[in-house]
Tab-separated table of N, CA and C in Angstrom:
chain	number	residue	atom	x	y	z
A	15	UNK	N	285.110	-141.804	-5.610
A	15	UNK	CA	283.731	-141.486	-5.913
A	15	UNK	C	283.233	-142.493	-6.943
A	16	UNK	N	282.140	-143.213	-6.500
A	16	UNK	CA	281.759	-144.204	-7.973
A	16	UNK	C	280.589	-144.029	-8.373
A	17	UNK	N	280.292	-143.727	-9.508
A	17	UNK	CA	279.334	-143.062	-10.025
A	17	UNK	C	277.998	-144.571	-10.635
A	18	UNK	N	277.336	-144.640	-9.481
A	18	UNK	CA	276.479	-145.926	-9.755
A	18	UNK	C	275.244	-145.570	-10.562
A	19	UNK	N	274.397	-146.394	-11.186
A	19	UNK	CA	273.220	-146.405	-11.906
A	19	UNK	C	272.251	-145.294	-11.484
A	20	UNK	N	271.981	-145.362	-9.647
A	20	UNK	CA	270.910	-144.274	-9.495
A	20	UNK	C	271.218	-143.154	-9.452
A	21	UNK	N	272.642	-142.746	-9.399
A	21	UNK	CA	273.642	-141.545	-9.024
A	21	UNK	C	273.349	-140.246	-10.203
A	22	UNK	N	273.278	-141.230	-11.557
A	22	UNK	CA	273.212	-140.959	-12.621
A	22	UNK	C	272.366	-140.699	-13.349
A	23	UNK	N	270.941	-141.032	-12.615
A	23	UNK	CA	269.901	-141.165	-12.927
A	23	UNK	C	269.364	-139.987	-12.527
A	24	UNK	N	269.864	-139.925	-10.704
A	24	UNK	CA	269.264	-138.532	-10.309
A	24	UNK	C	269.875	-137.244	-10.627
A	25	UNK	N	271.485	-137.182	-11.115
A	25	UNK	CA	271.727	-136.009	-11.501
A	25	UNK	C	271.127	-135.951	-12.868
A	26	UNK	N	270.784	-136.606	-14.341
A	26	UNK	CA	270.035	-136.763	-15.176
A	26	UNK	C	268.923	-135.876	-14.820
A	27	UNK	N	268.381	-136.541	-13.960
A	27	UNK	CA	266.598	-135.867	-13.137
A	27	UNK	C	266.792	-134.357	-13.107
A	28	UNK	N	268.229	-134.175	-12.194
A	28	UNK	CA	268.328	-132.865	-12.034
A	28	UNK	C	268.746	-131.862	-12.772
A	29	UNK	N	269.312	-132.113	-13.843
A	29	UNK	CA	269.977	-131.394	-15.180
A	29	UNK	C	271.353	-131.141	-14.983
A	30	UNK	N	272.102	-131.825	-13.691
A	30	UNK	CA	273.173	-131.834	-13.255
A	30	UNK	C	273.917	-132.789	-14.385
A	31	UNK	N	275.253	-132.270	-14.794
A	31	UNK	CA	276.056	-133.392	-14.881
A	31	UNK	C	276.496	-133.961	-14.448
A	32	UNK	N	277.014	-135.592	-15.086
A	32	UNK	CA	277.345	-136.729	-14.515
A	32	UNK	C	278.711	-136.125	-14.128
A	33	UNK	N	279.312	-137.146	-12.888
A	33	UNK	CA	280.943	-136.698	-12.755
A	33	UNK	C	281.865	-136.959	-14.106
A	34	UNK	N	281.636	-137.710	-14.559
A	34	UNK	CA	282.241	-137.987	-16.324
A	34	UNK	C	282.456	-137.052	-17.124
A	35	UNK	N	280.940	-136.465	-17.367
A	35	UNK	CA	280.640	-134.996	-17.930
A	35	UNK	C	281.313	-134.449	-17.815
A	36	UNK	N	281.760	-133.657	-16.548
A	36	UNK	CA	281.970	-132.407	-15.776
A	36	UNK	C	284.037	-132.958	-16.162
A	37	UNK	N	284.516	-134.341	-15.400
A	37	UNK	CA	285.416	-134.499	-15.923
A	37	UNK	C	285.981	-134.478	-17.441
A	38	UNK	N	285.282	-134.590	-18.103
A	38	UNK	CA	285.269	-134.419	-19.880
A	38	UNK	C	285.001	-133.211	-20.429
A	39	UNK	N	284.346	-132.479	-19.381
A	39	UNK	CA	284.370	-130.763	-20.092
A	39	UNK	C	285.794	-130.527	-19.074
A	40	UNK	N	285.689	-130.500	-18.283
A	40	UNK	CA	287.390	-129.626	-17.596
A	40	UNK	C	288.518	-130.402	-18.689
A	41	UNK	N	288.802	-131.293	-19.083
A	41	UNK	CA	289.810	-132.013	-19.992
A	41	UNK	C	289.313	-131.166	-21.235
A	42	UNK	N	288.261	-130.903	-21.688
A	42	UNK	CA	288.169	-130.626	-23.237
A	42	UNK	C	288.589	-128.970	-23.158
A	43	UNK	N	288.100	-128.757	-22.569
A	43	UNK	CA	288.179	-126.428	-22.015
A	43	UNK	C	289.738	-126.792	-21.527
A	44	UNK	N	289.944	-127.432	-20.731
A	44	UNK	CA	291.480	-126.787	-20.491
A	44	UNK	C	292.506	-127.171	-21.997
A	45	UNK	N	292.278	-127.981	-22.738
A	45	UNK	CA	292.839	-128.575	-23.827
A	45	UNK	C	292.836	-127.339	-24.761
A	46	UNK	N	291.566	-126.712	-24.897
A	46	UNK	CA	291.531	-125.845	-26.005
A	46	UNK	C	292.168	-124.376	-25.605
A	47	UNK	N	292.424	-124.227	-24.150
A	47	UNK	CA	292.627	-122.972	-23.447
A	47	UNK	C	293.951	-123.273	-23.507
A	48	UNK	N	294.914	-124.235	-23.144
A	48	UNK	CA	296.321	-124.216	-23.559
A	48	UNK	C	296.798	-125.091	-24.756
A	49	UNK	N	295.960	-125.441	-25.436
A	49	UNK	CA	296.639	-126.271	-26.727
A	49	UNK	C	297.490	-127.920	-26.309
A	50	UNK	N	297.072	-128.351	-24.891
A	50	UNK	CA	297.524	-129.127	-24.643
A	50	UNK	C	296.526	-130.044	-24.134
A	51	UNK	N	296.633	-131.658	-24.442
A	51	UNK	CA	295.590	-132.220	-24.006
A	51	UNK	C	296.143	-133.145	-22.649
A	52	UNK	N	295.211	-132.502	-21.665
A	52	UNK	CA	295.592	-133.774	-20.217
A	52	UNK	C	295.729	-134.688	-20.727
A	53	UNK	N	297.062	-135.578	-19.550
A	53	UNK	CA	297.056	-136.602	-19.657
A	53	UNK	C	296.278	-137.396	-18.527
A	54	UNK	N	296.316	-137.149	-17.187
A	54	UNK	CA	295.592	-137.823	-16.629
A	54	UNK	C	294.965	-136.725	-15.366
A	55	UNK	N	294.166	-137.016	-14.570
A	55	UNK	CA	293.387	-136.009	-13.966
A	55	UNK	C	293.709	-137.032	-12.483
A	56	UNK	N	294.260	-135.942	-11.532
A	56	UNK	CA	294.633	-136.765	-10.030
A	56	UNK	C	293.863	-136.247	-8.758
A	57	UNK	N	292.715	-135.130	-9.574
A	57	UNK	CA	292.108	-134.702	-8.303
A	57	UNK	C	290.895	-134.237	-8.710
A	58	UNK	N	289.340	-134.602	-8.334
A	58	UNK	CA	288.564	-134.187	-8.787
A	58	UNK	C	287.644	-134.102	-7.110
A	59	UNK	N	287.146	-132.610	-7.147
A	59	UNK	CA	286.374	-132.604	-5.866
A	59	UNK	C	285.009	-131.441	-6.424
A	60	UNK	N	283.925	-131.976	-5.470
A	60	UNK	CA	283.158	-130.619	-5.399
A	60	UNK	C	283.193	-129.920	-4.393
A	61	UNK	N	283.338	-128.420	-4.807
A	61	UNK	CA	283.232	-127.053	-4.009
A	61	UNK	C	282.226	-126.859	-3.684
A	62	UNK	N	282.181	-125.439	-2.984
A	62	UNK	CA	280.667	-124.423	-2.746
A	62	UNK	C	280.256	-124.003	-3.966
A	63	UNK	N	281.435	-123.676	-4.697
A	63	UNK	CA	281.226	-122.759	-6.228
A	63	UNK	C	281.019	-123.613	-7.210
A	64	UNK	N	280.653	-125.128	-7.410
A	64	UNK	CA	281.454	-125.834	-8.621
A	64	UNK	C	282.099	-127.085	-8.165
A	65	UNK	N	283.025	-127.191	-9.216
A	65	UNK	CA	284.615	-128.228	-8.293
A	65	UNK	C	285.678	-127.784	-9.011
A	66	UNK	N	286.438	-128.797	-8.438
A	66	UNK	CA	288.071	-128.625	-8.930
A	66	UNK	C	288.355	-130.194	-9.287
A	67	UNK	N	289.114	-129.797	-10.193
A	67	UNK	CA	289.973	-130.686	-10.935
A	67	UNK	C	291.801	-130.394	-11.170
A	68	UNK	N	292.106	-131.362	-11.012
A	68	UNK	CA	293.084	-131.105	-11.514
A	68	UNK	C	294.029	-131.796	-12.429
A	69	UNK	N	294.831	-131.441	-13.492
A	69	UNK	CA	294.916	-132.230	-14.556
A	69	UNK	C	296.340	-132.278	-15.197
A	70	UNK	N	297.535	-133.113	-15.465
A	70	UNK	CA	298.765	-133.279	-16.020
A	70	UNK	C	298.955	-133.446	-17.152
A	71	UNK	N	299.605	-132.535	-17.780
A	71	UNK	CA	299.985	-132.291	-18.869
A	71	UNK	C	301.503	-132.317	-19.502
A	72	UNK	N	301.472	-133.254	-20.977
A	72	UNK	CA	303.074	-132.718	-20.862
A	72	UNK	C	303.247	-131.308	-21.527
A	73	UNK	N	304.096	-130.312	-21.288
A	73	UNK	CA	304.428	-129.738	-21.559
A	73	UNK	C	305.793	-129.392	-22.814
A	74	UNK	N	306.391	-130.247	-22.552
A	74	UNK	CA	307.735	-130.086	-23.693
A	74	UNK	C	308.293	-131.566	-23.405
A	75	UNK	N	307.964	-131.997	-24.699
A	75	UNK	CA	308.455	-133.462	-24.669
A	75	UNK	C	309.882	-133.780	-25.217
A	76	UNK	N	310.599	-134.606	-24.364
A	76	UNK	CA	311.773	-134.618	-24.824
A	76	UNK	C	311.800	-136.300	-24.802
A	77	UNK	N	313.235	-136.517	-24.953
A	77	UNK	CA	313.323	-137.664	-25.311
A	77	UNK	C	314.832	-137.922	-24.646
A	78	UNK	N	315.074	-139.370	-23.593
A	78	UNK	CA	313.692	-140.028	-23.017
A	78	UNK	C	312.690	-138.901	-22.624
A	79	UNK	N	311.232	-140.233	-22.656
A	79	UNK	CA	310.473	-139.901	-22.424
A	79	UNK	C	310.225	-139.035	-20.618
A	80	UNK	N	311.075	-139.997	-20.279
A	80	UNK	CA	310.989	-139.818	-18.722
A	80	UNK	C	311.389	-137.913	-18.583
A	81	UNK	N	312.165	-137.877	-19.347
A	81	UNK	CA	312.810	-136.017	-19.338
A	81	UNK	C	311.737	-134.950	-19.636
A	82	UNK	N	310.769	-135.720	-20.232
A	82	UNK	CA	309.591	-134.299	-20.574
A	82	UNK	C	309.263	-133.712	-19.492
A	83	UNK	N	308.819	-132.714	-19.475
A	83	UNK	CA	308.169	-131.668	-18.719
A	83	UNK	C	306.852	-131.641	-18.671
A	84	UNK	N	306.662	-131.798	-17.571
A	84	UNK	CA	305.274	-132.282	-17.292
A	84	UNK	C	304.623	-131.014	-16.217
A	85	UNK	N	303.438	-130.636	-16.377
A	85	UNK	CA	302.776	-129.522	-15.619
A	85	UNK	C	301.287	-130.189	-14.957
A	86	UNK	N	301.029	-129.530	-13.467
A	86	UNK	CA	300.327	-129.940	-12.736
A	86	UNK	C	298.991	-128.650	-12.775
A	87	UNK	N	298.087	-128.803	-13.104
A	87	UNK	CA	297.308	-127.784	-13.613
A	87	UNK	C	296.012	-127.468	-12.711
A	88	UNK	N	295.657	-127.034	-12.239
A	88	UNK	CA	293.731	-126.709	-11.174
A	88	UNK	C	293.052	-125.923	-12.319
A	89	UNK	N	291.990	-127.065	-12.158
A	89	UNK	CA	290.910	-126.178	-13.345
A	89	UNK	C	289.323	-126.048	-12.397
A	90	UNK	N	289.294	-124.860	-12.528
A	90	UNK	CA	287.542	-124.745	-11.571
A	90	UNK	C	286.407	-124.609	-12.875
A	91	UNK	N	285.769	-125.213	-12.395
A	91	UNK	CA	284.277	-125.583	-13.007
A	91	UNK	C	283.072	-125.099	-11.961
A	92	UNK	N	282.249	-124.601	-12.382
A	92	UNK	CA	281.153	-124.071	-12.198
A	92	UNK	C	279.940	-125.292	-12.197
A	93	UNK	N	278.823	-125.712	-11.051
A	93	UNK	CA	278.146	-126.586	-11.199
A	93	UNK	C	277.249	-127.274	-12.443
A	94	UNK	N	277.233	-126.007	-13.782
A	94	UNK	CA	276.945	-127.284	-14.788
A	94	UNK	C	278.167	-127.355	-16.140
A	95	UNK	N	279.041	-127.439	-14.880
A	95	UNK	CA	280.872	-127.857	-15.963
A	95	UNK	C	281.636	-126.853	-16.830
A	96	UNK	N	281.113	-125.066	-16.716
A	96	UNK	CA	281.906	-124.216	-17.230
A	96	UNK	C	282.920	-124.207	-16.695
A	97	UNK	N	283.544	-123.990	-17.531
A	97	UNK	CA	284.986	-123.354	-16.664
A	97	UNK	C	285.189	-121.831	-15.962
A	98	UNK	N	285.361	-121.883	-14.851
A	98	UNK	CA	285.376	-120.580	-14.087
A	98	UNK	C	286.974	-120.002	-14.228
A	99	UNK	N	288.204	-121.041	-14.630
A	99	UNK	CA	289.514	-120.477	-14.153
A	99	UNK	C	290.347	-121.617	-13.655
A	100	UNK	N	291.380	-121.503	-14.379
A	100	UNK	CA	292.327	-122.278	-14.745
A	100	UNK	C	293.901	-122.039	-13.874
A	101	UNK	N	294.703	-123.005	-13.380
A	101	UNK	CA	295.900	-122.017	-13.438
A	101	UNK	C	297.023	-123.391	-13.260
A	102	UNK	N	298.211	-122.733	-13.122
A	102	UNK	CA	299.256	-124.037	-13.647
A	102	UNK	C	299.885	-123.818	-12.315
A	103	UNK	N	299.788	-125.276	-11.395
A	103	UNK	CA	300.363	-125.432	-10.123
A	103	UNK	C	301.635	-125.030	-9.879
A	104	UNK	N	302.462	-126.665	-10.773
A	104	UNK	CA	303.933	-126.686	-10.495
A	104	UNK	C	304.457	-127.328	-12.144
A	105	UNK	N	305.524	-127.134	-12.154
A	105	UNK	CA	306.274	-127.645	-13.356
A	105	UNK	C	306.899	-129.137	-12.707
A	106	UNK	N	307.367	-129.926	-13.630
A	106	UNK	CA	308.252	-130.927	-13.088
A	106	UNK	C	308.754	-132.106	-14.335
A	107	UNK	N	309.756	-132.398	-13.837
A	107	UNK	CA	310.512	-133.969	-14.865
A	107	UNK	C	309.335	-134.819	-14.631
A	108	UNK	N	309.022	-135.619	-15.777
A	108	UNK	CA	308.435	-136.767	-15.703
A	108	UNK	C	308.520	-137.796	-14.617
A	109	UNK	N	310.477	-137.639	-14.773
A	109	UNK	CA	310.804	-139.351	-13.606
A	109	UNK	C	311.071	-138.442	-12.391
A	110	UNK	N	310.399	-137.143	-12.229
A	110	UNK	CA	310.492	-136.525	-10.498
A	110	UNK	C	309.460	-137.479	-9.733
A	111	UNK	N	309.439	-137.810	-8.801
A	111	UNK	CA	308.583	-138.147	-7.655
A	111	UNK	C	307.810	-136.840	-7.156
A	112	UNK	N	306.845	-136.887	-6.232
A	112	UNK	CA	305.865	-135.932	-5.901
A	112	UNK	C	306.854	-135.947	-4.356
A	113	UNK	N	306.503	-134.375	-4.082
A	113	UNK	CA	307.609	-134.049	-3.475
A	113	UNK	C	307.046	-134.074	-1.559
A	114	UNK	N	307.724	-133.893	-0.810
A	114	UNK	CA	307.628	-134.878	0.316
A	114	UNK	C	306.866	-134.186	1.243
């Protein structure tokens, strides 16, 4: 999704937030709702209701780094970026691969 000049302009127009926005409130609400701040976000779509996001977190850092525990998270947002509901996918090792 690339969020160009007029894209931005017309959700502006519309009182919609930008996809940025909406990505920067699901990262900031899920941060404060588990005390953990995403690390990176691998899925962002819009719904009927809103969208979804979804967002990786470490969970229990160990050392190596590669050993932390890392959690795969779905956060729903509501069309002007509340959070509707949160929930924690899957657990996993850092150096796991995504599974087949």
């Amino acid at each position: 999704m690339t969020d160009t000049p007029e894209k931005r302009d017309k959700s502006a127009a519309d009182g919609e937030p930008t996809p940025l926005e909406l990505l920067r409130a699901a990262r900031e609400q899920l941060g404060e709702l588990t005390g953990r701040t995403p690390e990176t976000v691998s899925r962002f779509e819009r719904t009927d209701a809103g969208w979804t996001v979804e967002a990786e977190v470490v969970e229990v850092t160990r050392v190596p780094e590669t050993m932390s525990l890392m959690a795969l998270y779905e956060v729903t947002l509501d069309a002007a970026g509340r959070l509707t509901g949160y929930r924690r996918v899957r657990r996993y090792e850092r150096s796991r691969s995504d599974r087949g």
